Amino acid sequence: MPTSSQPDERPPAHAGTVGRLAATIERLRDQIACAQQAAEGRALIELAKGILVERLRCGPTEAALQLAMLADQAGLSQLELAADLINQAAQDRLTRVSHELLAEYRPRGEGGDSVAVQLREAESGMLGAGDSQTVAESLLEHALTPLGATAVALWSAGPDASLTLVGFAGHSTEEARRWHYVPPGVVTPARRALMERRTVWFTDLAESGLPSIGHRQAVPAGRVVVPAGTGGRILGVLEISWPQPLQRQPSPIHRQVEALAELCAHALEDGAATPAAAPNLAELVELADALADPALVLRPALDADGLLTDFRIHHTNSRFADPAGRPRSVVAGALLLEAYPTAAEEHGLFEKVEHVHATGEAFRTERMTLTALIDHVPLTSVADVSITRHGDCVLLIWRVQDESLRLASLLQHAQRLGRIGGFEENSQTGEITWNSQLYELHGLEPAERPIPLEHLREHAHPDDAAAIGRFLRTVLHHRRPGSATFRLQRPDGSTRHIRVVAEPIFDADDRLLAVRGAYQDISAQHWTEVALAATRDQLAHSEQQAAERNRLTLQLQHAIMPPAQGPVEAFGLNIAVRYRPAEEGHLVGGDWYDAVVLPSKKVLLSVGDVAGHGIEAATGMVVLRNALRGLATTGAGPAQLMGWLNLVTHHLTERVTATAICGLYDPETRVLRWARAGHLPPVLVRDGVAAELPMIGGIMLGVISEADYEEGVVQLERDDTLFMYTDGLIERRDIALERSQEHLLATLKQLDTTLEHSLDRLLTHSNSDTDDDTCLIGVEVL
């Protein structure tokens, strides 16, 4: 015991009282839950006893004894046997779902109850519920908790496709208060199920991005939403929540969830939820009769299982006219698809009516094609259609567009799009009639006075007065159709370019009755023409500049490399060259060739190709060709010359890259030393056999500043012929380069009598199609 100096640590008396009260409340709540569960179980057992009384023709006491004995023999509890007896007697959807689940696997609840017991207890609890809140709680406790679900929400669908939360379990009261009402147009999982009229499963609700009750939880959660309806009409939506991502469920589970939604639909239909007030059938008929448009009142037609199959035309108002010409009495009372079978086509009238009846979402359109069969011949008409749901019925209104009205509407839209306004001036009364587009075109209000044709000059640019005068004389004096183009000055100070056309109208005695015509705003066309004219002038100037530039470039190119020159005989060699420019004049290229005797009495042979076209390529070619000539006078070998030429290309030109071959021929030894920079190797023809010289390494010019090049050596013999060329001779867009080289070697197997003829033959039979320049050198050893 504590001493008098220590504080008293015992809890105050009121704390113990509160704890005892809380424990008492919790104990009473558990007792109530147990009593409710026992009552629901007893309800199933009593129902099973009634089935046995009816089947065995016995009393209640005997039925109770029989139920106990049968349960003991089957190894089942009386509750499980009672559920099986009810399923055998009912043969309803819950029976089929129970059998499917038991056939695939035998799921049991927390207390070991079978699927049949779970579903029948849920049904019993929902039927005995006094409100939709109790329905939701019973549904979660008996049927959904065994499936792992932790929360449920029951939504009632309003006539305007809104959603009202009428029951929940597993969600907090605060969350339910926040989601009490979802107005039309807000996209949620429940609305998606309502609009699509199907069950929607969400593996993780957060991934869908759709808001809903309980969606703000941090952990991933599965969700399923099921439309709850009867007779083709969706009364609400059942929404079930899982605390973890939802895995793919077997088909019996899908059907179990849909069966539970059907139970909810019956609860909603019986008034567990409070539906919005809807007019009765007599009021809807009176509403249809008061309409100025043709209208039909449709009632759902159900089959023996309560499924929607069609809609019966309950009433047609006095303004209804059947497109097939049948009297109203024949159409009234018929099924919609029997009276109008073409309404069943995809996205047709029946599909729209069915959707409105199911969801309550109204449907309206200004142009819908309706087809009726007259003696098996389809008759098509266009109508404005409105479909709305009133209680369990549907009001269908259609207004068939009159042909003249439809054409007038079409003309009005055409005038608006074409910025055309029409007018008529009565020559007898002076009355002027304008349409609305013409007022807008002139910048006037509809209440203002139209402008007569004779006063048109006052509203036009002064420089256009003569053109308007000629137009008026043609129409009013000579009485012939006329037209004019002028600048209209509108009251707001803006100017529009206008074209006016008019024609006179005469009576039988050739007297002028009126002048009809139209104004068209051609401002956009006018400024487009001005812009096109300016563009054409600029383009012509640019083309003239480009042509002059290309002409100078070609002159420069031909001055350096003539297309052809006579053969050159020097030091036992016969040398011929050919240059073929690009077929397109604007594609001035950078190909070059050179054959010159050096001071050392050796012969320099080279070809090259600068990348690109135009003046830049041509000037780059001049720089490289002259640089190679100058470098060759130093007596250096081909590999060294290529290294130096690469430095020139990289540092002394403007972003130029090129390929090239450089060869030095020694007449005394008949040895050719050569090097290449990314270029195709030369071709040697000896004894009727054409072959490329062995490939040696060498990067193209200008890519990097420092590059090493290999050097090849070939011993030439008398009657040998060597060809050096650029890729314009063989390159094709549709054939690999290797194939083109094979074609060249095949062509060179048969040389002509002279070297020049051989070069001409190569150019003639070249299969190139790239419109590129071509340089070609032929060297014959004498």
PDB file of N, CA and C in Angstrom, residues 544-628:
ATOM      1  N   GLN A 544      15.180  33.232-110.938  1.00  0.00           N
ATOM      2  CA  GLN A 544      16.122  33.925-111.833  1.00  0.00           C
ATOM      3  C   GLN A 544      17.511  33.989-111.202  1.00  0.00           C
ATOM      4  N   GLN A 545      17.554  34.288-109.872  1.00  0.00           N
ATOM      5  CA  GLN A 545      18.832  34.325-109.192  1.00  0.00           C
ATOM      6  C   GLN A 545      19.494  32.945-109.186  1.00  0.00           C
ATOM      7  N   ALA A 546      18.679  31.892-108.912  1.00  0.00           N
ATOM      8  CA  ALA A 546      19.232  30.542-108.876  1.00  0.00           C
ATOM      9  C   ALA A 546      19.734  30.119-110.245  1.00  0.00           C
ATOM     10  N   ALA A 547      18.971  30.455-111.273  1.00  0.00           N
ATOM     11  CA  ALA A 547      19.408  30.100-112.628  1.00  0.00           C
ATOM     12  C   ALA A 547      20.720  30.789-112.985  1.00  0.00           C
ATOM     13  N   GLU A 548      20.839  32.063-112.607  1.00  0.00           N
ATOM     14  CA  GLU A 548      22.069  32.783-112.899  1.00  0.00           C
ATOM     15  C   GLU A 548      23.245  32.187-112.132  1.00  0.00           C
ATOM     16  N   ARG A 549      22.969  31.810-110.879  1.00  0.00           N
ATOM     17  CA  ARG A 549      24.016  31.209-110.055  1.00  0.00           C
ATOM     18  C   ARG A 549      24.469  29.879-110.642  1.00  0.00           C
ATOM     19  N   ASN A 550      23.501  29.057-111.054  1.00  0.00           N
ATOM     20  CA  ASN A 550      23.850  27.767-111.643  1.00  0.00           C
ATOM     21  C   ASN A 550      24.602  27.947-112.965  1.00  0.00           C
ATOM     22  N   ARG A 551      24.187  28.973-113.724  1.00  0.00           N
ATOM     23  CA  ARG A 551      24.877  29.216-115.001  1.00  0.00           C
ATOM     24  C   ARG A 551      26.349  29.548-114.777  1.00  0.00           C
ATOM     25  N   LEU A 552      26.603  30.413-113.788  1.00  0.00           N
ATOM     26  CA  LEU A 552      27.991  30.776-113.493  1.00  0.00           C
ATOM     27  C   LEU A 552      28.765  29.571-112.969  1.00  0.00           C
ATOM     28  N   THR A 553      28.085  28.751-112.146  1.00  0.00           N
ATOM     29  CA  THR A 553      28.749  27.570-111.607  1.00  0.00           C
ATOM     30  C   THR A 553      29.120  26.589-112.711  1.00  0.00           C
ATOM     31  N   LEU A 554      28.163  26.389-113.652  1.00  0.00           N
ATOM     32  CA  LEU A 554      28.453  25.487-114.760  1.00  0.00           C
ATOM     33  C   LEU A 554      29.589  26.016-115.627  1.00  0.00           C
ATOM     34  N   GLN A 555      29.606  27.337-115.834  1.00  0.00           N
ATOM     35  CA  GLN A 555      30.697  27.916-116.615  1.00  0.00           C
ATOM     36  C   GLN A 555      32.034  27.665-115.933  1.00  0.00           C
ATOM     37  N   LEU A 556      32.041  27.843-114.601  1.00  0.00           N
ATOM     38  CA  LEU A 556      33.272  27.589-113.848  1.00  0.00           C
ATOM     39  C   LEU A 556      33.672  26.125-113.967  1.00  0.00           C
ATOM     40  N   GLN A 557      32.677  25.246-113.821  1.00  0.00           N
ATOM     41  CA  GLN A 557      32.969  23.809-113.852  1.00  0.00           C
ATOM     42  C   GLN A 557      33.474  23.374-115.224  1.00  0.00           C
ATOM     43  N   HIS A 558      32.826  23.862-116.279  1.00  0.00           N
ATOM     44  CA  HIS A 558      33.223  23.473-117.633  1.00  0.00           C
ATOM     45  C   HIS A 558      34.553  24.096-118.025  1.00  0.00           C
ATOM     46  N   ALA A 559      34.842  25.265-117.450  1.00  0.00           N
ATOM     47  CA  ALA A 559      36.144  25.874-117.742  1.00  0.00           C
ATOM     48  C   ALA A 559      37.278  25.029-117.188  1.00  0.00           C
ATOM     49  N   ILE A 560      37.023  24.415-116.021  1.00  0.00           N
ATOM     50  CA  ILE A 560      38.049  23.581-115.408  1.00  0.00           C
ATOM     51  C   ILE A 560      38.050  22.187-116.006  1.00  0.00           C
ATOM     52  N   MET A 561      36.848  21.630-116.213  1.00  0.00           N
ATOM     53  CA  MET A 561      36.722  20.256-116.704  1.00  0.00           C
ATOM     54  C   MET A 561      35.744  20.237-117.860  1.00  0.00           C
ATOM     55  N   PRO A 562      36.208  20.316-119.067  1.00  0.00           N
ATOM     56  CA  PRO A 562      35.309  20.210-120.225  1.00  0.00           C
ATOM     57  C   PRO A 562      34.642  18.841-120.239  1.00  0.00           C
ATOM     58  N   PRO A 563      33.394  18.751-120.736  1.00  0.00           N
ATOM     59  CA  PRO A 563      32.718  17.450-120.795  1.00  0.00           C
ATOM     60  C   PRO A 563      33.514  16.395-121.530  1.00  0.00           C
ATOM     61  N   ALA A 564      34.308  16.813-122.488  1.00  0.00           N
ATOM     62  CA  ALA A 564      35.129  15.848-123.218  1.00  0.00           C
ATOM     63  C   ALA A 564      36.332  16.571-123.790  1.00  0.00           C
ATOM     64  N   GLN A 565      37.444  15.859-123.950  1.00  0.00           N
ATOM     65  CA  GLN A 565      38.617  16.415-124.602  1.00  0.00           C
ATOM     66  C   GLN A 565      39.327  15.290-125.327  1.00  0.00           C
ATOM     67  N   GLY A 566      40.107  15.668-126.298  1.00  0.00           N
ATOM     68  CA  GLY A 566      40.764  14.663-127.104  1.00  0.00           C
ATOM     69  C   GLY A 566      41.736  13.828-126.313  1.00  0.00           C
ATOM     70  N   PRO A 567      42.140  12.662-126.832  1.00  0.00           N
ATOM     71  CA  PRO A 567      43.086  11.793-126.122  1.00  0.00           C
ATOM     72  C   PRO A 567      44.464  12.440-126.025  1.00  0.00           C
ATOM     73  N   VAL A 568      45.153  12.093-124.942  1.00  0.00           N
ATOM     74  CA  VAL A 568      46.495  12.612-124.693  1.00  0.00           C
ATOM     75  C   VAL A 568      47.459  11.422-124.676  1.00  0.00           C
ATOM     76  N   GLU A 569      48.508  11.504-125.512  1.00  0.00           N
ATOM     77  CA  GLU A 569      49.526  10.461-125.526  1.00  0.00           C
ATOM     78  C   GLU A 569      50.787  11.032-124.919  1.00  0.00           C
ATOM     79  N   ALA A 570      51.229  10.404-123.850  1.00  0.00           N
ATOM     80  CA  ALA A 570      52.431  10.888-123.165  1.00  0.00           C
ATOM     81  C   ALA A 570      53.107   9.714-122.478  1.00  0.00           C
ATOM     82  N   PHE A 571      54.420   9.563-122.733  1.00  0.00           N
ATOM     83  CA  PHE A 571      55.240   8.581-122.029  1.00  0.00           C
ATOM     84  C   PHE A 571      54.634   7.176-122.079  1.00  0.00           C
ATOM     85  N   GLY A 572      54.185   6.778-123.275  1.00  0.00           N
ATOM     86  CA  GLY A 572      53.685   5.433-123.465  1.00  0.00           C
ATOM     87  C   GLY A 572      52.285   5.201-122.912  1.00  0.00           C
ATOM     88  N   LEU A 573      51.559   6.271-122.659  1.00  0.00           N
ATOM     89  CA  LEU A 573      50.184   6.145-122.177  1.00  0.00           C
ATOM     90  C   LEU A 573      49.238   6.846-123.122  1.00  0.00           C
ATOM     91  N   ASN A 574      48.058   6.254-123.295  1.00  0.00           N
ATOM     92  CA  ASN A 574      46.966   6.912-124.016  1.00  0.00           C
ATOM     93  C   ASN A 574      45.883   7.221-122.971  1.00  0.00           C
ATOM     94  N   ILE A 575      45.640   8.528-122.734  1.00  0.00           N
ATOM     95  CA  ILE A 575      44.738   8.941-121.656  1.00  0.00           C
ATOM     96  C   ILE A 575      43.527   9.649-122.275  1.00  0.00           C
ATOM     97  N   ALA A 576      42.335   9.225-121.866  1.00  0.00           N
ATOM     98  CA  ALA A 576      41.094   9.875-122.302  1.00  0.00           C
ATOM     99  C   ALA A 576      40.232  10.132-121.062  1.00  0.00           C
ATOM    100  N   VAL A 577      39.476  11.229-121.087  1.00  0.00           N
ATOM    101  CA  VAL A 577      38.638  11.605-119.937  1.00  0.00           C
ATOM    102  C   VAL A 577      37.238  11.962-120.434  1.00  0.00           C
ATOM    103  N   ARG A 578      36.271  11.765-119.553  1.00  0.00           N
ATOM    104  CA  ARG A 578      34.890  12.170-119.823  1.00  0.00           C
ATOM    105  C   ARG A 578      34.293  12.751-118.534  1.00  0.00           C
ATOM    106  N   TYR A 579      33.497  13.805-118.730  1.00  0.00           N
ATOM    107  CA  TYR A 579      32.752  14.381-117.608  1.00  0.00           C
ATOM    108  C   TYR A 579      31.291  14.540-118.032  1.00  0.00           C
ATOM    109  N   ARG A 580      30.373  13.950-117.258  1.00  0.00           N
ATOM    110  CA  ARG A 580      28.938  14.079-117.527  1.00  0.00           C
ATOM    111  C   ARG A 580      28.284  14.818-116.357  1.00  0.00           C
ATOM    112  N   PRO A 581      27.793  16.052-116.606  1.00  0.00           N
ATOM    113  CA  PRO A 581      27.143  16.796-115.513  1.00  0.00           C
ATOM    114  C   PRO A 581      25.803  16.161-115.153  1.00  0.00           C
ATOM    115  N   ALA A 582      25.284  16.594-114.021  1.00  0.00           N
ATOM    116  CA  ALA A 582      23.974  16.101-113.573  1.00  0.00           C
ATOM    117  C   ALA A 582      22.908  16.478-114.576  1.00  0.00           C
ATOM    118  N   GLU A 583      21.864  15.591-114.699  1.00  0.00           N
ATOM    119  CA  GLU A 583      20.781  15.864-115.647  1.00  0.00           C
ATOM    120  C   GLU A 583      19.987  17.095-115.243  1.00  0.00           C
ATOM    121  N   GLU A 584      19.813  17.327-113.954  1.00  0.00           N
ATOM    122  CA  GLU A 584      19.093  18.501-113.480  1.00  0.00           C
ATOM    123  C   GLU A 584      20.074  19.650-113.379  1.00  0.00           C
ATOM    124  N   GLY A 585      19.752  20.768-114.017  1.00  0.00           N
ATOM    125  CA  GLY A 585      20.674  21.903-114.068  1.00  0.00           C
ATOM    126  C   GLY A 585      21.010  22.462-112.707  1.00  0.00           C
ATOM    127  N   HIS A 586      20.064  22.369-111.755  1.00  0.00           N
ATOM    128  CA  HIS A 586      20.323  22.955-110.438  1.00  0.00           C
ATOM    129  C   HIS A 586      21.189  22.067-109.564  1.00  0.00           C
ATOM    130  N   LEU A 587      21.486  20.829-110.026  1.00  0.00           N
ATOM    131  CA  LEU A 587      22.296  19.910-109.235  1.00  0.00           C
ATOM    132  C   LEU A 587      23.758  19.985-109.657  1.00  0.00           C
ATOM    133  N   VAL A 588      24.331  21.184-109.639  1.00  0.00           N
ATOM    134  CA  VAL A 588      25.736  21.342-109.979  1.00  0.00           C
ATOM    135  C   VAL A 588      26.574  20.655-108.911  1.00  0.00           C
ATOM    136  N   GLY A 589      27.416  19.698-109.349  1.00  0.00           N
ATOM    137  CA  GLY A 589      28.121  18.876-108.398  1.00  0.00           C
ATOM    138  C   GLY A 589      29.564  19.263-108.196  1.00  0.00           C
ATOM    139  N   GLY A 590      30.268  18.393-107.432  1.00  0.00           N
ATOM    140  CA  GLY A 590      31.668  18.674-107.104  1.00  0.00           C
ATOM    141  C   GLY A 590      32.614  17.591-107.559  1.00  0.00           C
ATOM    142  N   ASP A 591      32.268  16.843-108.620  1.00  0.00           N
ATOM    143  CA  ASP A 591      33.153  15.801-109.149  1.00  0.00           C
ATOM    144  C   ASP A 591      34.300  16.446-109.942  1.00  0.00           C
ATOM    145  N   TRP A 592      35.489  15.827-109.877  1.00  0.00           N
ATOM    146  CA  TRP A 592      36.610  16.324-110.676  1.00  0.00           C
ATOM    147  C   TRP A 592      37.469  15.160-111.160  1.00  0.00           C
ATOM    148  N   TYR A 593      38.264  15.449-112.228  1.00  0.00           N
ATOM    149  CA  TYR A 593      39.260  14.507-112.732  1.00  0.00           C
ATOM    150  C   TYR A 593      40.498  15.311-113.086  1.00  0.00           C
ATOM    151  N   ASP A 594      41.612  14.638-113.147  1.00  0.00           N
ATOM    152  CA  ASP A 594      42.844  15.326-113.523  1.00  0.00           C
ATOM    153  C   ASP A 594      43.835  14.302-114.063  1.00  0.00           C
ATOM    154  N   ALA A 595      44.542  14.697-115.076  1.00  0.00           N
ATOM    155  CA  ALA A 595      45.614  13.878-115.660  1.00  0.00           C
ATOM    156  C   ALA A 595      46.680  14.849-116.160  1.00  0.00           C
ATOM    157  N   VAL A 596      47.828  14.868-115.508  1.00  0.00           N
ATOM    158  CA  VAL A 596      48.848  15.866-115.822  1.00  0.00           C
ATOM    159  C   VAL A 596      50.239  15.247-115.638  1.00  0.00           C
ATOM    160  N   VAL A 597      51.186  15.706-116.495  1.00  0.00           N
ATOM    161  CA  VAL A 597      52.573  15.253-116.400  1.00  0.00           C
ATOM    162  C   VAL A 597      53.297  16.188-115.445  1.00  0.00           C
ATOM    163  N   LEU A 598      53.920  15.624-114.413  1.00  0.00           N
ATOM    164  CA  LEU A 598      54.600  16.397-113.377  1.00  0.00           C
ATOM    165  C   LEU A 598      56.039  16.703-113.815  1.00  0.00           C
ATOM    166  N   PRO A 599      56.685  17.656-113.148  1.00  0.00           N
ATOM    167  CA  PRO A 599      58.097  17.949-113.480  1.00  0.00           C
ATOM    168  C   PRO A 599      59.011  16.756-113.339  1.00  0.00           C
ATOM    169  N   SER A 600      58.623  15.802-112.493  1.00  0.00           N
ATOM    170  CA  SER A 600      59.446  14.598-112.306  1.00  0.00           C
ATOM    171  C   SER A 600      59.260  13.597-113.434  1.00  0.00           C
ATOM    172  N   LYS A 601      58.497  13.961-114.479  1.00  0.00           N
ATOM    173  CA  LYS A 601      58.171  13.101-115.616  1.00  0.00           C
ATOM    174  C   LYS A 601      57.235  11.942-115.248  1.00  0.00           C
ATOM    175  N   LYS A 602      56.695  11.985-114.039  1.00  0.00           N
ATOM    176  CA  LYS A 602      55.653  11.032-113.669  1.00  0.00           C
ATOM    177  C   LYS A 602      54.299  11.613-114.010  1.00  0.00           C
ATOM    178  N   VAL A 603      53.309  10.769-114.161  1.00  0.00           N
ATOM    179  CA  VAL A 603      51.961  11.202-114.565  1.00  0.00           C
ATOM    180  C   VAL A 603      51.027  11.116-113.344  1.00  0.00           C
ATOM    181  N   LEU A 604      50.386  12.263-113.035  1.00  0.00           N
ATOM    182  CA  LEU A 604      49.398  12.313-111.943  1.00  0.00           C
ATOM    183  C   LEU A 604      48.017  11.997-112.513  1.00  0.00           C
ATOM    184  N   LEU A 605      47.383  10.972-111.946  1.00  0.00           N
ATOM    185  CA  LEU A 605      46.018  10.605-112.323  1.00  0.00           C
ATOM    186  C   LEU A 605      45.144  10.697-111.069  1.00  0.00           C
ATOM    187  N   SER A 606      44.031  11.421-111.168  1.00  0.00           N
ATOM    188  CA  SER A 606      43.177  11.565-109.966  1.00  0.00           C
ATOM    189  C   SER A 606      41.726  11.795-110.377  1.00  0.00           C
ATOM    190  N   VAL A 607      40.824  11.326-109.508  1.00  0.00           N
ATOM    191  CA  VAL A 607      39.401  11.645-109.579  1.00  0.00           C
ATOM    192  C   VAL A 607      38.926  11.900-108.146  1.00  0.00           C
ATOM    193  N   GLY A 608      37.881  12.707-108.036  1.00  0.00           N
ATOM    194  CA  GLY A 608      37.358  13.004-106.706  1.00  0.00           C
ATOM    195  C   GLY A 608      35.903  13.435-106.760  1.00  0.00           C
ATOM    196  N   ASP A 609      35.276  13.409-105.607  1.00  0.00           N
ATOM    197  CA  ASP A 609      33.847  13.744-105.525  1.00  0.00           C
ATOM    198  C   ASP A 609      33.610  14.485-104.209  1.00  0.00           C
ATOM    199  N   VAL A 610      33.298  15.786-104.295  1.00  0.00           N
ATOM    200  CA  VAL A 610      32.958  16.586-103.119  1.00  0.00           C
ATOM    201  C   VAL A 610      31.483  16.362-102.805  1.00  0.00           C
ATOM    202  N   ALA A 611      31.176  16.137-101.544  1.00  0.00           N
ATOM    203  CA  ALA A 611      29.789  15.875-101.137  1.00  0.00           C
ATOM    204  C   ALA A 611      28.932  17.111-101.350  1.00  0.00           C
ATOM    205  N   GLY A 612      27.680  16.892-101.831  1.00  0.00           N
ATOM    206  CA  GLY A 612      26.726  17.977-102.003  1.00  0.00           C
ATOM    207  C   GLY A 612      26.689  18.502-103.414  1.00  0.00           C
ATOM    208  N   HIS A 613      25.868  19.558-103.605  1.00  0.00           N
ATOM    209  CA  HIS A 613      25.709  20.197-104.900  1.00  0.00           C
ATOM    210  C   HIS A 613      25.692  21.705-104.724  1.00  0.00           C
ATOM    211  N   GLY A 614      25.843  22.412-105.808  1.00  0.00           N
ATOM    212  CA  GLY A 614      25.753  23.859-105.764  1.00  0.00           C
ATOM    213  C   GLY A 614      27.119  24.515-105.815  1.00  0.00           C
ATOM    214  N   ILE A 615      27.099  25.838-105.606  1.00  0.00           N
ATOM    215  CA  ILE A 615      28.324  26.615-105.740  1.00  0.00           C
ATOM    216  C   ILE A 615      29.354  26.204-104.700  1.00  0.00           C
ATOM    217  N   GLU A 616      28.875  25.814-103.477  1.00  0.00           N
ATOM    218  CA  GLU A 616      29.829  25.411-102.445  1.00  0.00           C
ATOM    219  C   GLU A 616      30.592  24.165-102.866  1.00  0.00           C
ATOM    220  N   ALA A 617      29.851  23.166-103.444  1.00  0.00           N
ATOM    221  CA  ALA A 617      30.520  21.945-103.900  1.00  0.00           C
ATOM    222  C   ALA A 617      31.482  22.240-105.045  1.00  0.00           C
ATOM    223  N   ALA A 618      31.078  23.116-105.969  1.00  0.00           N
ATOM    224  CA  ALA A 618      31.934  23.430-107.120  1.00  0.00           C
ATOM    225  C   ALA A 618      33.205  24.140-106.686  1.00  0.00           C
ATOM    226  N   THR A 619      33.087  25.133-105.788  1.00  0.00           N
ATOM    227  CA  THR A 619      34.282  25.839-105.328  1.00  0.00           C
ATOM    228  C   THR A 619      35.178  24.921-104.505  1.00  0.00           C
ATOM    229  N   GLY A 620      34.576  24.006-103.700  1.00  0.00           N
ATOM    230  CA  GLY A 620      35.387  23.043-102.956  1.00  0.00           C
ATOM    231  C   GLY A 620      36.154  22.138-103.891  1.00  0.00           C
ATOM    232  N   MET A 621      35.518  21.742-104.997  1.00  0.00           N
ATOM    233  CA  MET A 621      36.188  20.896-105.978  1.00  0.00           C
ATOM    234  C   MET A 621      37.403  21.620-106.568  1.00  0.00           C
ATOM    235  N   VAL A 622      37.258  22.902-106.882  1.00  0.00           N
ATOM    236  CA  VAL A 622      38.365  23.667-107.467  1.00  0.00           C
ATOM    237  C   VAL A 622      39.540  23.721-106.499  1.00  0.00           C
ATOM    238  N   VAL A 623      39.216  23.966-105.205  1.00  0.00           N
ATOM    239  CA  VAL A 623      40.278  24.058-104.198  1.00  0.00           C
ATOM    240  C   VAL A 623      41.041  22.740-104.107  1.00  0.00           C
ATOM    241  N   LEU A 624      40.320  21.621-104.004  1.00  0.00           N
ATOM    242  CA  LEU A 624      40.986  20.332-103.815  1.00  0.00           C
ATOM    243  C   LEU A 624      41.764  19.915-105.063  1.00  0.00           C
ATOM    244  N   ARG A 625      41.205  20.133-106.239  1.00  0.00           N
ATOM    245  CA  ARG A 625      41.890  19.728-107.476  1.00  0.00           C
ATOM    246  C   ARG A 625      43.196  20.496-107.651  1.00  0.00           C
ATOM    247  N   ASN A 626      43.144  21.814-107.448  1.00  0.00           N
ATOM    248  CA  ASN A 626      44.358  22.621-107.617  1.00  0.00           C
ATOM    249  C   ASN A 626      45.360  22.335-106.503  1.00  0.00           C
ATOM    250  N   ALA A 627      44.830  22.085-105.262  1.00  0.00           N
ATOM    251  CA  ALA A 627      45.748  21.782-104.167  1.00  0.00           C
ATOM    252  C   ALA A 627      46.503  20.491-104.446  1.00  0.00           C
ATOM    253  N   LEU A 628      45.801  19.461-104.975  1.00  0.00           N
ATOM    254  CA  LEU A 628      46.476  18.193-105.256  1.00  0.00           C
ATOM    255  C   LEU A 628      47.533  18.379-106.340  1.00  0.00           C
TER     256      LEU A 628
END
